[in-house]
Amino acid sequence: DLIKEVGYLNRELHGCNYRYTIITNGATNGLLAAIIACKDNKTSSVQTGKEYFSFYPGIIAQSNLRHVKKKGDILLLDSPSNPRGDIKGVDLKRTQKGFVSEKNDTYKSIVWDACYHSPVFGLSMKEDDDGIPLTVPAHDLIVSSMSKSFGLPGLRVGWVSTNEKGLYDKALNYVTHNLCGVSAYSQDIA
C-alpha cells in the first residue's frame, strides 16, 4: 500500500510520524494543496527564505496569496536552498496563535518542503556532516516526492502529510476537486 510506504519514508528520511497522508500528482501539486490547506480568510501571504525554489512564486500566486520574504502568514521552509528545513538563528515554538520565532515573528502555519531532503542528495535527518544529530523543524505539513527520494524524475508521485485533521481535510478536498490523479503506472513503480 502506497500510504504505508510513504509512512515508512517519512520516518526513515525525515524522522517524523504522521496520522494523515495524501498522495498527490507530484510535489508541486502537493505544495499547492498544503498552502491551500493553511489558507483562511485572514491569510494574505506566504514567506520564503531569501533564496527559494523557482516554482514557489507561481505556486503561491495560484493560491491567491502574495509572496513575501519577511513577516508572512504562512512560512514555507524549502529544501532546495535550505535542505535541513531550519532557518539559521531562528528558533520556532508552537503556540495557540501558531508558531513564534525568537524574533517574535508569528506564523499561522508552516509548510516544510522536504523534497530534496533525501539520501539521493546526500541529506539525512539523522545527523549533519559532522555527525551531530539534527532535529525536525517545527511544521504543520510536510511535502515530499518519490521522484526526489529515489532519483526518478518524471514519476509525478508526491505526498502531503500532517497530524492535523482539519489541514488534512482541506488539502484532500483541494486535491480531490482540483488536481488530476496520479497515474496507475507511477503508483505501481512507487
PDB file of C-alpha atoms in Angstrom:
ATOM      1  CA  ASP A   1       0.000   0.000   0.000  1.00  0.00           C
ATOM      2  CA  LEU A   2       1.484   3.333  -1.110  1.00  0.00           C
ATOM      3  CA  ILE A   3       0.310   5.219   2.005  1.00  0.00           C
ATOM      4  CA  LYS A   4       2.198   2.730   4.214  1.00  0.00           C
ATOM      5  CA  GLU A   5       5.345   3.141   2.095  1.00  0.00           C
ATOM      6  CA  VAL A   6       5.102   6.923   2.427  1.00  0.00           C
ATOM      7  CA  GLY A   7       4.755   6.491   6.192  1.00  0.00           C
ATOM      8  CA  TYR A   8       7.964   4.462   6.145  1.00  0.00           C
ATOM      9  CA  LEU A   9       9.726   7.149   4.050  1.00  0.00           C
ATOM     10  CA  ASN A  10       8.534   9.913   6.395  1.00  0.00           C
ATOM     11  CA  ARG A  11      10.004   8.019   9.345  1.00  0.00           C
ATOM     12  CA  GLU A  12      13.274   6.974   7.679  1.00  0.00           C
ATOM     13  CA  LEU A  13      14.058  10.056   5.580  1.00  0.00           C
ATOM     14  CA  HIS A  14      12.540  12.827   7.659  1.00  0.00           C
ATOM     15  CA  GLY A  15      12.357  11.383  11.171  1.00  0.00           C
ATOM     16  CA  CYS A  16       8.595  12.041  11.512  1.00  0.00           C
ATOM     17  CA  ASN A  17       5.363  10.109  12.047  1.00  0.00           C
ATOM     18  CA  TYR A  18       2.081  11.479  10.701  1.00  0.00           C
ATOM     19  CA  ARG A  19      -1.527  10.384  11.105  1.00  0.00           C
ATOM     20  CA  TYR A  20      -2.727  11.657   7.721  1.00  0.00           C
ATOM     21  CA  THR A  21      -1.196  11.422   4.242  1.00  0.00           C
ATOM     22  CA  ILE A  22      -2.485  12.390   0.791  1.00  0.00           C
ATOM     23  CA  ILE A  23      -0.878  11.116  -2.404  1.00  0.00           C
ATOM     24  CA  THR A  24      -0.544  13.940  -4.954  1.00  0.00           C
ATOM     25  CA  ASN A  25       0.400  14.275  -8.597  1.00  0.00           C
ATOM     26  CA  GLY A  26       3.960  15.326  -7.797  1.00  0.00           C
ATOM     27  CA  ALA A  27       5.423  17.591  -5.157  1.00  0.00           C
ATOM     28  CA  THR A  28       4.428  20.811  -6.933  1.00  0.00           C
ATOM     29  CA  ASN A  29       0.763  19.841  -6.633  1.00  0.00           C
ATOM     30  CA  GLY A  30       1.421  18.793  -3.049  1.00  0.00           C
ATOM     31  CA  LEU A  31       2.869  22.211  -2.212  1.00  0.00           C
ATOM     32  CA  LEU A  32      -0.167  23.946  -3.673  1.00  0.00           C
ATOM     33  CA  ALA A  33      -2.516  21.660  -1.716  1.00  0.00           C
ATOM     34  CA  ALA A  34      -0.549  22.290   1.506  1.00  0.00           C
ATOM     35  CA  ILE A  35      -0.628  26.080   1.087  1.00  0.00           C
ATOM     36  CA  ILE A  36      -4.345  25.996   0.263  1.00  0.00           C
ATOM     37  CA  ALA A  37      -4.931  23.863   3.384  1.00  0.00           C
ATOM     38  CA  CYS A  38      -3.259  26.514   5.572  1.00  0.00           C
ATOM     39  CA  LYS A  39      -5.175  29.379   3.997  1.00  0.00           C
ATOM     40  CA  ASP A  40      -8.137  31.068   5.679  1.00  0.00           C
ATOM     41  CA  ASN A  41      -9.939  34.426   5.335  1.00  0.00           C
ATOM     42  CA  LYS A  42      -7.189  36.231   7.267  1.00  0.00           C
ATOM     43  CA  THR A  43      -4.260  34.767   5.306  1.00  0.00           C
ATOM     44  CA  SER A  44      -2.693  37.106   2.749  1.00  0.00           C
ATOM     45  CA  SER A  45       0.924  35.998   2.246  1.00  0.00           C
ATOM     46  CA  VAL A  46       3.462  33.185   2.141  1.00  0.00           C
ATOM     47  CA  GLN A  47       7.013  33.859   3.307  1.00  0.00           C
ATOM     48  CA  THR A  48      10.042  32.100   1.833  1.00  0.00           C
ATOM     49  CA  GLY A  49      13.722  32.458   2.534  1.00  0.00           C
ATOM     50  CA  LYS A  50      15.927  34.860   0.612  1.00  0.00           C
ATOM     51  CA  GLU A  51      16.682  32.060  -1.846  1.00  0.00           C
ATOM     52  CA  TYR A  52      13.930  29.673  -2.861  1.00  0.00           C
ATOM     53  CA  PHE A  53      12.830  27.139  -5.442  1.00  0.00           C
ATOM     54  CA  SER A  54      11.972  28.944  -8.690  1.00  0.00           C
ATOM     55  CA  PHE A  55       8.435  27.490  -8.830  1.00  0.00           C
ATOM     56  CA  TYR A  56       7.406  28.984  -5.468  1.00  0.00           C
ATOM     57  CA  PRO A  57       6.135  32.367  -6.744  1.00  0.00           C
ATOM     58  CA  GLY A  58       3.870  30.618  -9.277  1.00  0.00           C
ATOM     59  CA  ILE A  59       2.564  28.143  -6.707  1.00  0.00           C
ATOM     60  CA  ILE A  60       1.909  30.960  -4.232  1.00  0.00           C
ATOM     61  CA  ALA A  61       0.161  33.040  -6.930  1.00  0.00           C
ATOM     62  CA  GLN A  62      -2.107  30.059  -7.776  1.00  0.00           C
ATOM     63  CA  SER A  63      -3.228  30.039  -4.155  1.00  0.00           C
ATOM     64  CA  ASN A  64      -4.197  33.741  -4.480  1.00  0.00           C
ATOM     65  CA  LEU A  65      -1.651  34.790  -1.858  1.00  0.00           C
ATOM     66  CA  ARG A  66       1.284  37.201  -2.008  1.00  0.00           C
ATOM     67  CA  HIS A  67       4.888  36.002  -1.946  1.00  0.00           C
ATOM     68  CA  VAL A  68       6.935  37.866   0.693  1.00  0.00           C
ATOM     69  CA  LYS A  69      10.403  37.467   2.172  1.00  0.00           C
ATOM     70  CA  LYS A  70       9.546  38.861   5.618  1.00  0.00           C
ATOM     71  CA  LYS A  71       6.622  38.524   8.035  1.00  0.00           C
ATOM     72  CA  GLY A  72       4.324  36.227   6.058  1.00  0.00           C
ATOM     73  CA  ASP A  73       1.240  34.483   7.427  1.00  0.00           C
ATOM     74  CA  ILE A  74       2.456  31.073   6.227  1.00  0.00           C
ATOM     75  CA  LEU A  75       6.146  30.149   6.319  1.00  0.00           C
ATOM     76  CA  LEU A  76       7.369  27.855   3.542  1.00  0.00           C
ATOM     77  CA  LEU A  77      10.562  26.124   4.658  1.00  0.00           C
ATOM     78  CA  ASP A  78      12.219  24.950   1.493  1.00  0.00           C
ATOM     79  CA  SER A  79      14.700  22.185   0.952  1.00  0.00           C
ATOM     80  CA  PRO A  80      16.454  23.230  -2.273  1.00  0.00           C
ATOM     81  CA  SER A  81      18.269  26.129  -0.585  1.00  0.00           C
ATOM     82  CA  ASN A  82      17.551  25.043   2.984  1.00  0.00           C
ATOM     83  CA  PRO A  83      17.906  21.244   2.911  1.00  0.00           C
ATOM     84  CA  ARG A  84      17.574  20.651   6.616  1.00  0.00           C
ATOM     85  CA  GLY A  85      14.474  22.821   6.933  1.00  0.00           C
ATOM     86  CA  ASP A  86      15.957  25.146   9.505  1.00  0.00           C
ATOM     87  CA  ILE A  87      16.343  28.885   9.411  1.00  0.00           C
ATOM     88  CA  LYS A  88      19.707  29.922  10.790  1.00  0.00           C
ATOM     89  CA  GLY A  89      19.269  31.812  14.037  1.00  0.00           C
ATOM     90  CA  VAL A  90      15.502  31.338  14.219  1.00  0.00           C
ATOM     91  CA  ASP A  91      14.021  29.046  16.841  1.00  0.00           C
ATOM     92  CA  LEU A  92      10.325  28.387  16.174  1.00  0.00           C
ATOM     93  CA  LYS A  93       7.963  27.486  19.012  1.00  0.00           C
ATOM     94  CA  ARG A  94       4.346  26.333  18.618  1.00  0.00           C
ATOM     95  CA  THR A  95       1.777  28.468  20.480  1.00  0.00           C
ATOM     96  CA  GLN A  96      -2.022  28.793  20.395  1.00  0.00           C
ATOM     97  CA  LYS A  97      -1.644  31.545  17.777  1.00  0.00           C
ATOM     98  CA  GLY A  98       0.633  29.483  15.532  1.00  0.00           C
ATOM     99  CA  PHE A  99       4.422  29.495  15.513  1.00  0.00           C
ATOM    100  CA  VAL A 100       6.505  32.265  17.100  1.00  0.00           C
ATOM    101  CA  SER A 101      10.182  32.874  16.325  1.00  0.00           C
ATOM    102  CA  GLU A 102      12.779  34.164  18.765  1.00  0.00           C
ATOM    103  CA  LYS A 103      12.443  37.477  16.886  1.00  0.00           C
ATOM    104  CA  ASN A 104       8.722  37.424  17.807  1.00  0.00           C
ATOM    105  CA  ASP A 105       7.569  36.896  14.204  1.00  0.00           C
ATOM    106  CA  THR A 106       4.347  34.885  14.219  1.00  0.00           C
ATOM    107  CA  TYR A 107       3.350  32.402  11.501  1.00  0.00           C
ATOM    108  CA  LYS A 108      -0.144  30.925  11.264  1.00  0.00           C
ATOM    109  CA  SER A 109       1.238  27.774   9.660  1.00  0.00           C
ATOM    110  CA  ILE A 110       4.494  26.249   8.474  1.00  0.00           C
ATOM    111  CA  VAL A 111       4.816  24.038   5.393  1.00  0.00           C
ATOM    112  CA  TRP A 112       8.062  22.063   5.102  1.00  0.00           C
ATOM    113  CA  ASP A 113       9.118  21.268   1.524  1.00  0.00           C
ATOM    114  CA  ALA A 114      11.316  18.247   2.216  1.00  0.00           C
ATOM    115  CA  CYS A 115      11.646  17.078  -1.405  1.00  0.00           C
ATOM    116  CA  TYR A 116      15.397  17.478  -1.651  1.00  0.00           C
ATOM    117  CA  HIS A 117      15.902  16.136   1.824  1.00  0.00           C
ATOM    118  CA  SER A 118      16.836  12.570   0.865  1.00  0.00           C
ATOM    119  CA  PRO A 119      19.784  10.182   0.590  1.00  0.00           C
ATOM    120  CA  VAL A 120      19.828  10.742  -3.191  1.00  0.00           C
ATOM    121  CA  PHE A 121      21.059  14.266  -2.433  1.00  0.00           C
ATOM    122  CA  GLY A 122      23.236  13.153   0.483  1.00  0.00           C
ATOM    123  CA  LEU A 123      20.920  14.503   3.170  1.00  0.00           C
ATOM    124  CA  SER A 124      19.505  12.799   6.219  1.00  0.00           C
ATOM    125  CA  MET A 125      17.628  13.975   9.302  1.00  0.00           C
ATOM    126  CA  LYS A 126      19.682  11.634  11.447  1.00  0.00           C
ATOM    127  CA  GLU A 127      22.863  13.752  11.581  1.00  0.00           C
ATOM    128  CA  ASP A 128      24.726  16.576   9.881  1.00  0.00           C
ATOM    129  CA  ASP A 129      28.089  16.330   8.091  1.00  0.00           C
ATOM    130  CA  ASP A 130      29.906  16.343  11.444  1.00  0.00           C
ATOM    131  CA  GLY A 131      27.786  13.512  12.887  1.00  0.00           C
ATOM    132  CA  ILE A 132      25.724  15.837  15.095  1.00  0.00           C
ATOM    133  CA  PRO A 133      22.073  14.706  15.440  1.00  0.00           C
ATOM    134  CA  LEU A 134      19.576  17.033  13.751  1.00  0.00           C
ATOM    135  CA  THR A 135      16.100  17.986  14.863  1.00  0.00           C
ATOM    136  CA  VAL A 136      12.991  18.157  12.715  1.00  0.00           C
ATOM    137  CA  PRO A 137      11.869  21.733  12.035  1.00  0.00           C
ATOM    138  CA  ALA A 138       8.576  22.860  13.526  1.00  0.00           C
ATOM    139  CA  HIS A 139       5.873  22.447  10.867  1.00  0.00           C
ATOM    140  CA  ASP A 140       2.189  21.692  10.244  1.00  0.00           C
ATOM    141  CA  LEU A 141       2.550  19.871   6.928  1.00  0.00           C
ATOM    142  CA  ILE A 142       5.383  18.152   5.090  1.00  0.00           C
ATOM    143  CA  VAL A 143       5.554  17.810   1.299  1.00  0.00           C
ATOM    144  CA  SER A 144       7.864  15.354  -0.429  1.00  0.00           C
ATOM    145  CA  SER A 145       8.030  13.153  -3.510  1.00  0.00           C
ATOM    146  CA  MET A 146       9.035   9.735  -4.777  1.00  0.00           C
ATOM    147  CA  SER A 147      10.939  11.155  -7.736  1.00  0.00           C
ATOM    148  CA  LYS A 148      13.286  13.142  -5.494  1.00  0.00           C
ATOM    149  CA  SER A 149      13.525  10.427  -2.838  1.00  0.00           C
ATOM    150  CA  PHE A 150      14.646   7.818  -5.359  1.00  0.00           C
ATOM    151  CA  GLY A 151      16.109   9.925  -8.168  1.00  0.00           C
ATOM    152  CA  LEU A 152      13.265   9.089 -10.587  1.00  0.00           C
ATOM    153  CA  PRO A 153      12.426  12.356 -12.373  1.00  0.00           C
ATOM    154  CA  GLY A 154       9.035  12.463 -14.039  1.00  0.00           C
ATOM    155  CA  LEU A 155       7.421   9.858 -11.780  1.00  0.00           C
ATOM    156  CA  ARG A 156       4.902  12.503 -10.546  1.00  0.00           C
ATOM    157  CA  VAL A 157       4.108  10.894  -7.192  1.00  0.00           C
ATOM    158  CA  GLY A 158       4.231  13.276  -4.258  1.00  0.00           C
ATOM    159  CA  TRP A 159       2.618  13.483  -0.860  1.00  0.00           C
ATOM    160  CA  VAL A 160       1.413  15.803   1.850  1.00  0.00           C
ATOM    161  CA  SER A 161       1.446  14.548   5.434  1.00  0.00           C
ATOM    162  CA  THR A 162       0.170  16.127   8.640  1.00  0.00           C
ATOM    163  CA  ASN A 163      -1.082  15.283  12.110  1.00  0.00           C
ATOM    164  CA  GLU A 164      -3.903  17.821  11.943  1.00  0.00           C
ATOM    165  CA  LYS A 165      -7.259  16.526  10.703  1.00  0.00           C
ATOM    166  CA  GLY A 166      -8.513  19.970   9.634  1.00  0.00           C
ATOM    167  CA  LEU A 167      -5.468  20.594   7.428  1.00  0.00           C
ATOM    168  CA  TYR A 168      -5.729  17.078   6.020  1.00  0.00           C
ATOM    169  CA  ASP A 169      -9.401  17.582   5.134  1.00  0.00           C
ATOM    170  CA  LYS A 170      -8.736  20.901   3.382  1.00  0.00           C
ATOM    171  CA  ALA A 171      -5.757  19.532   1.428  1.00  0.00           C
ATOM    172  CA  LEU A 172      -7.693  16.385   0.465  1.00  0.00           C
ATOM    173  CA  ASN A 173     -10.657  18.485  -0.687  1.00  0.00           C
ATOM    174  CA  TYR A 174      -8.347  20.576  -2.862  1.00  0.00           C
ATOM    175  CA  VAL A 175      -6.568  17.535  -4.349  1.00  0.00           C
ATOM    176  CA  THR A 176      -9.848  15.715  -4.971  1.00  0.00           C
ATOM    177  CA  HIS A 177     -11.527  18.619  -6.754  1.00  0.00           C
ATOM    178  CA  ASN A 178      -8.668  20.431  -8.471  1.00  0.00           C
ATOM    179  CA  LEU A 179      -5.818  18.122  -9.356  1.00  0.00           C
ATOM    180  CA  CYS A 180      -5.664  15.210 -11.751  1.00  0.00           C
ATOM    181  CA  GLY A 181      -4.906  11.848 -10.212  1.00  0.00           C
ATOM    182  CA  VAL A 182      -1.603  10.020 -10.055  1.00  0.00           C
ATOM    183  CA  SER A 183      -1.221   7.554 -12.928  1.00  0.00           C
ATOM    184  CA  ALA A 184      -1.549   3.854 -12.126  1.00  0.00           C
ATOM    185  CA  TYR A 185       1.849   3.299 -13.760  1.00  0.00           C
ATOM    186  CA  SER A 186       3.534   5.771 -11.409  1.00  0.00           C
ATOM    187  CA  GLN A 187       1.776   4.263  -8.394  1.00  0.00           C
ATOM    188  CA  ASP A 188       2.940   0.765  -9.358  1.00  0.00           C
ATOM    189  CA  ILE A 189       6.540   1.926  -9.714  1.00  0.00           C
ATOM    190  CA  ALA A 190       6.386   3.744  -6.377  1.00  0.00           C
TER     191      ALA A 190
END
